[in-house]
Tab-separated table of C-alpha atoms and ligand atoms in Angstrom:
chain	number	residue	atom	x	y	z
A	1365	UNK	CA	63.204	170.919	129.464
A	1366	UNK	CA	65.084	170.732	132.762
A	1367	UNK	CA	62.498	170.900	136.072
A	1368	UNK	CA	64.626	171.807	138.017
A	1369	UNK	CA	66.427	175.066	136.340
A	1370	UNK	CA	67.647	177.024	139.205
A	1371	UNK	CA	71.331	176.692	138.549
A	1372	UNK	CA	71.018	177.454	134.709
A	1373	UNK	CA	68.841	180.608	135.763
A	1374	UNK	CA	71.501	181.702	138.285
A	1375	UNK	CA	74.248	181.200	135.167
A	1376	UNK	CA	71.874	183.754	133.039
A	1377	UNK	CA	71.758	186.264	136.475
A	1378	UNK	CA	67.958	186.102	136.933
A	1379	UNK	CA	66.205	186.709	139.833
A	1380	UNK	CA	65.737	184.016	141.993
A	1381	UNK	CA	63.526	181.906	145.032
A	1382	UNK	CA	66.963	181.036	146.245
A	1383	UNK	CA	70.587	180.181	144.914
A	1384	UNK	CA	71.482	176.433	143.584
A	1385	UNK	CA	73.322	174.231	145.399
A	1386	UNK	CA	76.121	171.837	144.076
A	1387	UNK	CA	79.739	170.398	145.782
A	1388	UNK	CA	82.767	170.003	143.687
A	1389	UNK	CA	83.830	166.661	143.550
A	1390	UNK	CA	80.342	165.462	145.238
A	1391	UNK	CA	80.436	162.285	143.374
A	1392	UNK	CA	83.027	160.802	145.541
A	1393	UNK	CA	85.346	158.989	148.300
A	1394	UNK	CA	82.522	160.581	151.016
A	1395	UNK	CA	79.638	158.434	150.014
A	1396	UNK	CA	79.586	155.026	151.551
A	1397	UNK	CA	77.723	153.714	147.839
A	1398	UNK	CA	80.529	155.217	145.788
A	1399	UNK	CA	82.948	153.304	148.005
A	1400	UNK	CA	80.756	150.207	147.192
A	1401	UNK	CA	81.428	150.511	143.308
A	1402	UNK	CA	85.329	151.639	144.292
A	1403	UNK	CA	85.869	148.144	145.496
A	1404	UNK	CA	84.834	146.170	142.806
A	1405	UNK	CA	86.605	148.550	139.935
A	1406	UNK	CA	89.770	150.444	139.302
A	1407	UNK	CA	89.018	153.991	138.936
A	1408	UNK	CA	89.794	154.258	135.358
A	1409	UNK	CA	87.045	151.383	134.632
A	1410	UNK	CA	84.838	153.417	136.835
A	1411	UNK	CA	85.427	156.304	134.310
A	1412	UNK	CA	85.065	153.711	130.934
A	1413	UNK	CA	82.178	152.275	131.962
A	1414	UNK	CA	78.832	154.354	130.887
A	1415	UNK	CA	76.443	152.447	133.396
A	1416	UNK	CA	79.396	152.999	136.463
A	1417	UNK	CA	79.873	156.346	135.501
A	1418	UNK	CA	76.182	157.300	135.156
A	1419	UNK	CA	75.159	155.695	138.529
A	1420	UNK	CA	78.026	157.531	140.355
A	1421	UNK	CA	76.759	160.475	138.972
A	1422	UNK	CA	73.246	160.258	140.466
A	1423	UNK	CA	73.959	158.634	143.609
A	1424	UNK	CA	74.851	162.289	145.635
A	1425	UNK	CA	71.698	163.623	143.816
A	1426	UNK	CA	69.461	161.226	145.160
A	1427	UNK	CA	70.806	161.050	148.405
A	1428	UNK	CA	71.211	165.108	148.647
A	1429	UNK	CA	69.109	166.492	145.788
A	1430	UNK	CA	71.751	169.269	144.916
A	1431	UNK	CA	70.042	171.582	141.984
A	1432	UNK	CA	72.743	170.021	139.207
A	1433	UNK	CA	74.678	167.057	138.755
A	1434	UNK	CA	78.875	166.738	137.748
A	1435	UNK	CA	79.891	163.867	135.563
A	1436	UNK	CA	81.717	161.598	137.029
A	1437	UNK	CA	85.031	161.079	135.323
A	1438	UNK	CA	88.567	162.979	135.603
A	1439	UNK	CA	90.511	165.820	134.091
A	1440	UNK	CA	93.097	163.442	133.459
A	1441	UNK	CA	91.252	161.614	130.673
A	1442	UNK	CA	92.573	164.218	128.454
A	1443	UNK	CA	96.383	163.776	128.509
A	1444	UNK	CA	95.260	159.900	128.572
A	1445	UNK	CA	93.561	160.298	125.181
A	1446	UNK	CA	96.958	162.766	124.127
A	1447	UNK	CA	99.351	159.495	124.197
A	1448	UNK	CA	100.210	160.415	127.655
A	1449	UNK	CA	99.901	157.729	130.150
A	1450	UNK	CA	98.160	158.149	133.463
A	1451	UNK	CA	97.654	155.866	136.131
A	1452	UNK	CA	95.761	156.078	139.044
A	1453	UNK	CA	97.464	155.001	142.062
A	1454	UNK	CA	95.732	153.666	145.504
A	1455	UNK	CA	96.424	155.986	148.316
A	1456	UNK	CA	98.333	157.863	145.993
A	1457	UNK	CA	96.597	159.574	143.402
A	1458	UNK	CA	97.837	160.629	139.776
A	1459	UNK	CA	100.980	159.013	138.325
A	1460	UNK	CA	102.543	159.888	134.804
A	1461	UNK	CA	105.615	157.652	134.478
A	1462	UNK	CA	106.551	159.189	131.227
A	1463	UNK	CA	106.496	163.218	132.311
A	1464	UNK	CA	107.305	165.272	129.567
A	1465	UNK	CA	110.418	167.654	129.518
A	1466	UNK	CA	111.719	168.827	126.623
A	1467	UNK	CA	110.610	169.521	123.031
A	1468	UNK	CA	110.996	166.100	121.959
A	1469	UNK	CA	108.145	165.320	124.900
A	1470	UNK	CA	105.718	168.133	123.347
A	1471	UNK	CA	106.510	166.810	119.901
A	1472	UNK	CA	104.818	163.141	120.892
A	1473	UNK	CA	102.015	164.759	122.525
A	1474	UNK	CA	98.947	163.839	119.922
A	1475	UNK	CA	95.873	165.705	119.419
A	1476	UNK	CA	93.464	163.121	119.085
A	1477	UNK	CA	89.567	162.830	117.441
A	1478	UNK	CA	87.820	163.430	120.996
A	1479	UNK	CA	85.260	161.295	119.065
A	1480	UNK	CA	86.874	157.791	119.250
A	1481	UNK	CA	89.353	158.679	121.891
A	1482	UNK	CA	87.059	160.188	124.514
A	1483	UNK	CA	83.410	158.093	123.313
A	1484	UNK	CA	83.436	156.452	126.351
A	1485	UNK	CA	82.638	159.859	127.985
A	1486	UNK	CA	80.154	160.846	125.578
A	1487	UNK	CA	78.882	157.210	126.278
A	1488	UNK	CA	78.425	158.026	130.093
A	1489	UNK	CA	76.952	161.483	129.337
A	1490	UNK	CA	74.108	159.964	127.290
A	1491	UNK	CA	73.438	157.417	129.971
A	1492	UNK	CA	73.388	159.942	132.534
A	1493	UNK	CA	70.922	161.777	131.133
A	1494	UNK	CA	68.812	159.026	130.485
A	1495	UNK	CA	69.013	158.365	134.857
A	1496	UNK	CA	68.563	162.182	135.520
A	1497	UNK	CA	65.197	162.231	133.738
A	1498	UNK	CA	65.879	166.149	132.837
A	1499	UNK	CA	65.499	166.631	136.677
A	1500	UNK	CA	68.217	169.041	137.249
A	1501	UNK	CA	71.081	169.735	134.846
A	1502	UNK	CA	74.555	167.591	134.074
A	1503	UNK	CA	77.402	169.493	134.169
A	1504	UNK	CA	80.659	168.505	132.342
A	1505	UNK	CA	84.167	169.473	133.241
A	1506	UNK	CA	87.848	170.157	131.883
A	1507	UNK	CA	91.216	170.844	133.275
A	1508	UNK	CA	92.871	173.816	132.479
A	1509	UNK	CA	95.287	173.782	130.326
A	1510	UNK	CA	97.891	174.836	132.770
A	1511	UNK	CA	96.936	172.543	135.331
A	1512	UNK	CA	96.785	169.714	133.247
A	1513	UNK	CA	99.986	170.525	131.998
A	1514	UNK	CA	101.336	170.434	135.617
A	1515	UNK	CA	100.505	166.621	135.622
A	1516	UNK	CA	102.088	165.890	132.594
A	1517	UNK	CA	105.328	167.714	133.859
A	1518	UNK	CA	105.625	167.001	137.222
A	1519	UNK	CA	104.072	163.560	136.659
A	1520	UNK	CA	102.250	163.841	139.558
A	1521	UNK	CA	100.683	166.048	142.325
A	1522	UNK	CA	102.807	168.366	144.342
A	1523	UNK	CA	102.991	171.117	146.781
A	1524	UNK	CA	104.781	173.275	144.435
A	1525	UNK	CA	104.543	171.934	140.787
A	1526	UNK	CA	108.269	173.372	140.680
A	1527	UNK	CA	109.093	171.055	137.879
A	1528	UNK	CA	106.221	172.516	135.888
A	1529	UNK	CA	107.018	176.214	136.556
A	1530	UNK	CA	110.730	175.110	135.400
A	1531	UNK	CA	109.746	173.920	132.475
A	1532	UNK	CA	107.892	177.117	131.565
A	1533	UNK	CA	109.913	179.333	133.008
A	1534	UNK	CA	113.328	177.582	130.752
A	1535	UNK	CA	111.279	176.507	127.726
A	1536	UNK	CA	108.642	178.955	126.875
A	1537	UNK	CA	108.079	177.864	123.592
A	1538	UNK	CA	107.943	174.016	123.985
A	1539	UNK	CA	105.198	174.695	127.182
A	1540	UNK	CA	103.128	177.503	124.943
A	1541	UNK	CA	102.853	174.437	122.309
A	1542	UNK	CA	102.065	171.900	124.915
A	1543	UNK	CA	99.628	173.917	126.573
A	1544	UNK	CA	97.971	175.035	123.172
A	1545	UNK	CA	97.555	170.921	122.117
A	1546	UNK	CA	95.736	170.865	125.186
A	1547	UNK	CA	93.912	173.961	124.676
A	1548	UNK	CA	92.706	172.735	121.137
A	1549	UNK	CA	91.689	169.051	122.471
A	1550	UNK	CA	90.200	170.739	125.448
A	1551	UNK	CA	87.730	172.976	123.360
A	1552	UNK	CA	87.019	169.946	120.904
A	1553	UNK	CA	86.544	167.776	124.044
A	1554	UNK	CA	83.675	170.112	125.811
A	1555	UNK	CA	82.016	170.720	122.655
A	1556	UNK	CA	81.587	167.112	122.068
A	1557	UNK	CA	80.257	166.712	125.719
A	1558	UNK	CA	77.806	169.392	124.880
A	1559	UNK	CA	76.499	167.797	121.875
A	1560	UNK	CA	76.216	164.402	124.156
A	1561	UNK	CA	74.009	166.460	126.518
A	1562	UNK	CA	75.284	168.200	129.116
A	1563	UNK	CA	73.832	171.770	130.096
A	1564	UNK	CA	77.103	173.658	131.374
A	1565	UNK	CA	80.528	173.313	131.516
A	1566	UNK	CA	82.974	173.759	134.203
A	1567	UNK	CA	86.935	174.557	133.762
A	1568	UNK	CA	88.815	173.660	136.854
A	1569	UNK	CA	92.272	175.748	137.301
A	1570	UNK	CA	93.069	173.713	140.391
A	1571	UNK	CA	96.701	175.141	140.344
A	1572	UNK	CA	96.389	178.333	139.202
A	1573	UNK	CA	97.470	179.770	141.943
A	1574	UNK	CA	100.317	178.498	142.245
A	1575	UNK	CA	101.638	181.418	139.438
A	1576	UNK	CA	102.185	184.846	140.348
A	1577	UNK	CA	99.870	187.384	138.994
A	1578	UNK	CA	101.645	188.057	135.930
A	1579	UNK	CA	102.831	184.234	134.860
A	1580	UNK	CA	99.260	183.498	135.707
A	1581	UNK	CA	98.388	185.565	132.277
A	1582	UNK	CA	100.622	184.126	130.632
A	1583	UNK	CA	100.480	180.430	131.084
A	1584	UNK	CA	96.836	179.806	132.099
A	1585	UNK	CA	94.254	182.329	131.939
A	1586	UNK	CA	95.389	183.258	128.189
A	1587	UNK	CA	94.300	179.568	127.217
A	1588	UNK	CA	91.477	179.094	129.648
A	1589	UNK	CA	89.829	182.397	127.889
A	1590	UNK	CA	90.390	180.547	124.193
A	1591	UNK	CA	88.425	177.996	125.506
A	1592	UNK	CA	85.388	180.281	127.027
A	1593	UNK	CA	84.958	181.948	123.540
A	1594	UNK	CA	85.270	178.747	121.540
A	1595	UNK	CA	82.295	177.702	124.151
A	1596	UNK	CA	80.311	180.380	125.024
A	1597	UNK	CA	77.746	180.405	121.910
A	1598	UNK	CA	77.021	176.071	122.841
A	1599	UNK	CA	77.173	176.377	126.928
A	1600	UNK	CA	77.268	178.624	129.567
A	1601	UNK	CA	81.042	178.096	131.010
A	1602	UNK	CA	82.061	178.798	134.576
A	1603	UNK	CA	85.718	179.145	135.643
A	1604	UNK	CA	86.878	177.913	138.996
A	1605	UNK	CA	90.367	179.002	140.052
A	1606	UNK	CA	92.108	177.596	142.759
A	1607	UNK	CA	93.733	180.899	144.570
A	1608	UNK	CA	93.317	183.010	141.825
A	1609	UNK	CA	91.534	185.818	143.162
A	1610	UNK	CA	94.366	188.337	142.036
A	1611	UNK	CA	92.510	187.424	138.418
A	1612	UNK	CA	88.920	188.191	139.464
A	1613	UNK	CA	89.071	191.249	137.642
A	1614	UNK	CA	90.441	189.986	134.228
A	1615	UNK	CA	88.192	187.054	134.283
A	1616	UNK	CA	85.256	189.032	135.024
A	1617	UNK	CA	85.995	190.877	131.430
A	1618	UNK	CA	85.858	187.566	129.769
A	1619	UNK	CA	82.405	185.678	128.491
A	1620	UNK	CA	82.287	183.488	131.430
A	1621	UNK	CA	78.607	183.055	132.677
A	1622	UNK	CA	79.910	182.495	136.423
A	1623	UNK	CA	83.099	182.645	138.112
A	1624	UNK	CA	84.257	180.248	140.789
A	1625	UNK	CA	86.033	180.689	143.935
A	1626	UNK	CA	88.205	179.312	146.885
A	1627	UNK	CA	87.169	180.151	150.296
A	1628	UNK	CA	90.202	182.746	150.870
A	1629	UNK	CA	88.111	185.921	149.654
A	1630	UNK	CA	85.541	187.289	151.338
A	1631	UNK	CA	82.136	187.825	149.186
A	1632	UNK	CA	82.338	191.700	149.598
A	1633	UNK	CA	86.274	191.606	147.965
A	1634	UNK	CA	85.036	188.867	145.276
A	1635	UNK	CA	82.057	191.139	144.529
A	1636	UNK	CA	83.744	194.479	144.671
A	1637	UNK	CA	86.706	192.558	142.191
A	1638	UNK	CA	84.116	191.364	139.512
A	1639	UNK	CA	82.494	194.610	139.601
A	1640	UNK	CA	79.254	193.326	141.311
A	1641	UNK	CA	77.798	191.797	137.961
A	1642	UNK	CA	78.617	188.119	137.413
A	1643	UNK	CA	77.413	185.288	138.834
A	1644	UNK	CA	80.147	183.894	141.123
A	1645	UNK	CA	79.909	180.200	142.860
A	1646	UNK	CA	81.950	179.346	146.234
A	1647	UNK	CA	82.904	179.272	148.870
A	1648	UNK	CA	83.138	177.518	152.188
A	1649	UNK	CA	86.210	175.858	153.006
A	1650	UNK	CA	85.824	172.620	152.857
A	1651	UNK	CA	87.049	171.575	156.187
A	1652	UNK	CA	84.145	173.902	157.421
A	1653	UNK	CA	82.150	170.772	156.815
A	1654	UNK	CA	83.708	169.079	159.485
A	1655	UNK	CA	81.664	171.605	161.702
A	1656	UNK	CA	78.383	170.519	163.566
A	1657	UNK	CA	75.661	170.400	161.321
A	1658	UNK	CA	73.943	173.421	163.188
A	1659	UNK	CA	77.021	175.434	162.629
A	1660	UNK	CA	77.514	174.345	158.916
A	1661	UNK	CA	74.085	175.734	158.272
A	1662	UNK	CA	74.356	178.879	159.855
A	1663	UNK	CA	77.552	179.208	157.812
A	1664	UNK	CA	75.678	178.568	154.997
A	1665	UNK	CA	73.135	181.175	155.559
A	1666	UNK	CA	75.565	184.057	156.197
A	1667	UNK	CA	77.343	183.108	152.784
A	1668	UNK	CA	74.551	183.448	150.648
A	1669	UNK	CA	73.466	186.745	152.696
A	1670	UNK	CA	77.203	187.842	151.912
A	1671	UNK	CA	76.668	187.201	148.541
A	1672	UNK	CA	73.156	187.827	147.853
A	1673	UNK	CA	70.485	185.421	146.450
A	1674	UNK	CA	71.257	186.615	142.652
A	1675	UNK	CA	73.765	185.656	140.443
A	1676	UNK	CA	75.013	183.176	143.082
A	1677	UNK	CA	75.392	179.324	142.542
A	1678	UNK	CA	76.405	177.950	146.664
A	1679	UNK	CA	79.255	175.502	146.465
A	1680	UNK	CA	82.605	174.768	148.860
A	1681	UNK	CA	85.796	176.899	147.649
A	1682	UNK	CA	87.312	173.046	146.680
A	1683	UNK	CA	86.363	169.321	146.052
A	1684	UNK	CA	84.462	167.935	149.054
A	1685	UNK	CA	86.861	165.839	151.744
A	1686	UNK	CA	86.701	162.135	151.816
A	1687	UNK	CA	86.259	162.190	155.263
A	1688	UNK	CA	82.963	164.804	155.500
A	1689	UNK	CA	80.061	162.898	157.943
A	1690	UNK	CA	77.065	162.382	156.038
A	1691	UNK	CA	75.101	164.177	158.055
A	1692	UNK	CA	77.161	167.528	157.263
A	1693	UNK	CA	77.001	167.245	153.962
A	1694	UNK	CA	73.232	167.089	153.902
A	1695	UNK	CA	73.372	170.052	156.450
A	1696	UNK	CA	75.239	172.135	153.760
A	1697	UNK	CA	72.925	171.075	150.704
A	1698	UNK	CA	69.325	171.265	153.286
A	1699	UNK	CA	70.161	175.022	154.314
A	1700	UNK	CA	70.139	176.610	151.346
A	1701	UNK	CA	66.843	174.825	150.665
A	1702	UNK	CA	65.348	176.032	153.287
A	1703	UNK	CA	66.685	179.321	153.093
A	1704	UNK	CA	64.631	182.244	152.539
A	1705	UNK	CA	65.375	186.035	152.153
A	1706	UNK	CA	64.405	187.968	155.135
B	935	LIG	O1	82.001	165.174	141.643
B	935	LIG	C1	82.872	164.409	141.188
B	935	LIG	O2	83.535	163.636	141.888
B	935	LIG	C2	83.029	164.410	139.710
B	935	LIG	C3	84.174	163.715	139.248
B	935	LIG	C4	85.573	164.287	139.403
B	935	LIG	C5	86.708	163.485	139.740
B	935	LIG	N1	87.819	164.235	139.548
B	935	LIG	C6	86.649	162.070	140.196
B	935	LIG	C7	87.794	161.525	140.977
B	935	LIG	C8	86.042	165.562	139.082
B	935	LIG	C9	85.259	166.817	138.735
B	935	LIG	C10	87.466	165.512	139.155
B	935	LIG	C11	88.334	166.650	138.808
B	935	LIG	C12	89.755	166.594	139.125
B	935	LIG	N2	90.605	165.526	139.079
B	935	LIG	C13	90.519	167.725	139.474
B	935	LIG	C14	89.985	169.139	139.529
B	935	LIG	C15	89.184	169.388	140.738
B	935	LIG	C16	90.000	169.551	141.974
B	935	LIG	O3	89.706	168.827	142.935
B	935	LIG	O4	90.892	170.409	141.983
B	935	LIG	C17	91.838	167.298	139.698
B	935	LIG	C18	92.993	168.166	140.118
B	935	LIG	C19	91.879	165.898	139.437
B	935	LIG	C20	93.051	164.999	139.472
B	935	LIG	C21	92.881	163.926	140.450
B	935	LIG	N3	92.046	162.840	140.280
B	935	LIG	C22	93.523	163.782	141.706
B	935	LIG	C23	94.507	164.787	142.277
B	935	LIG	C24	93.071	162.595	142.274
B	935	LIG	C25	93.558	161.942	143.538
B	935	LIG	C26	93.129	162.650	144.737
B	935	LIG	C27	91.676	162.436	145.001
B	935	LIG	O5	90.912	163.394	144.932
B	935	LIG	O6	91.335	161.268	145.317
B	935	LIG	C28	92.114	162.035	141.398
B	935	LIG	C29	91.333	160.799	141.596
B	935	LIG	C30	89.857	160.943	141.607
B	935	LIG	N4	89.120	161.636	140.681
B	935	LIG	C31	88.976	160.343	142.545
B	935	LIG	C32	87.677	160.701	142.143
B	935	LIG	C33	86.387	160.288	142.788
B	935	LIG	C34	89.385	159.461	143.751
B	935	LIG	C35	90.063	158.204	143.395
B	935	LIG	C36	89.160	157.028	143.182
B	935	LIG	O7	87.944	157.153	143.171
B	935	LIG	O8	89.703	155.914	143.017
């Protein structure tokens, strides 16, 4: 049993002392220890390596104690495993120097045994679990299908992912395949990570909002909702979607136990969109941590009396910034700690 169960409480919608507390992409570029380990290995070693991985994962929680834990690894691991190459570039981020464009592309895209291809994770969950001690939970993570698909289009991050909506938009049928390969690898993937031990699982539609309304449908949220059914009876699954709020109220229909947002809604609209029921996680923009600490934390406090206590899980509205002061970050995680209802 987990001591520390808040967050998997909030997922259910009990009543709560107060909401959890995690930061997307907390085990990161921020933490002068991570950057210790990020000297001495190349990221996807970092990610290969069971007793790297593991200790990244703790280190925020023991400096911080947030109420759950992310594995540290990538979305990108996925195409990786699909015969897609990925490399990690310095200062650069995510380069595929083989982006797929036509049918022929989709055609060498493999669906692999998540087993062999993907141990290594299952490796780094086990050894994770073995650090965390069943304090507080391990979450585990995918990509959505459509924004891993953007990276294996547009070969690497843009403003626009215009070379991914092309592709789409003049080759429906060749990006439905693609994008249900990842869907199926995706589902087999997370499963396996739940039978390796982690409590939840987290989708991440980082470009999701990038589609209009009704593309959105069509070429994401379709596929991320195969994914929360296949799920739903092994994990609780919460959905974070970059600028998606136009969805909020077709993902609140779905089997989701939480819903994640950015920080350009305001509680009252997210609430009013999910029909007041679901636990949602968010919000504060991230450069809000570049605040004083005394201002973070009174930030803090009127964001979780926007939302309420209940069905609530704090977090930013995006991955944490690499250049967020210590101090702030511990502001953000210490008041909701301390926070009680009035
Ligand atoms: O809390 C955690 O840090 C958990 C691990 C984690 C990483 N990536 C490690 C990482 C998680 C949850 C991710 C998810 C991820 N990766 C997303 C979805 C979340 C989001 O932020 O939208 C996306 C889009 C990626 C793809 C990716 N990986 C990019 C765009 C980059 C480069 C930009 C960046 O953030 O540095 C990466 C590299 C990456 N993934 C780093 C880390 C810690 C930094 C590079 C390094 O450590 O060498």
């Amino acid at each position: 049993m987990i001591k520390n169960d808040l967050y998997l409480r909030a997922l259910k919608g009990e009543t709560v002392e107060r909401p959890p507390v995690w930061m997307m992409r907390q085990a990161g570029r921020y933490l002068p220890e991570f950057q210790d380990i990020k000297g001495k290995y190349d990221f996807f070693t970092r990610c290969r390596t069971p007793e790297l991985a593991s200790e990244i994962t703790v280190q925020p929680i023991r400096r911080f104690g947030m109420d759950a834990a992310i594995l540290f690894s990538d979305i990108l691991v996925i195409p990786q495993a699909m015969n897609i190459e990925v490399q990690m570039k310095a200062d650069f981020g995510p380069y595929l120097p083989h982006p797929i464009h036509d049918q022929k592309g989709v055609d060498n895209v493999v669906i692999p045994d998540v087993n062999i291809e993907l141990d290594y994770v299952m490796q780094a969950i086990k050894a994770t679990k073995d650090l965390l001690n069943n304090e507080v939970p391990l979450i585990g993570f995918a990509g959505s299908p459509w924004t891993i698909l953007c990276y294996c289009v547009q070969g690497q991050g843009s403003k626009t992912y215009d070379k991914a909506k092309g592709f789409c938009f003049t080759n429906p049928v060749a990006a439905h395949e693609l994008l249900q390969k990842i869907t199926d690898t995706t589902i087999a993937y997370l499963k396996s990570k739940v039978e390796a031990g982690v409590d939840a699982v987290q989708i991440f539609d980082s470009w999701g909002g990038m589609l209009s309304p009704v593309d959105y449908q069509e070429f994401s949220w379709q596929y991320i909702n195969q994914i929360i059914d296949a799920l739903k009876d092994d994990a609780p699954v919460i959905a974070f979607g970059k600028g998606c709020w136009f969805a909020l109220p077709e993902m609140a229909k779905s089997n989701a136990s939480a819903l994640g947002i950015d920080w350009t809604i305001t509680a009252q609209n997210a609430r009013y969109l999910t029909g007041g029921n679901k636990t949602l996680q968010g919000n504060l923009d991230p450069a809000r941590l570049l605040s004083s600490p005394a201002e973070i934390k009174k930030m803090v406090r009127q964001m979780i009396n926007d939302f309420g206590k209940d069905k609530y899980i704090v977090n930013l509205g995006h991955g944490i910034l690499p250049n967020i002061p210590l101090e702030n970050a511990k502001a953000f995680i210490d008041a909701v700690k301390e926070y009680r209802s009035t």
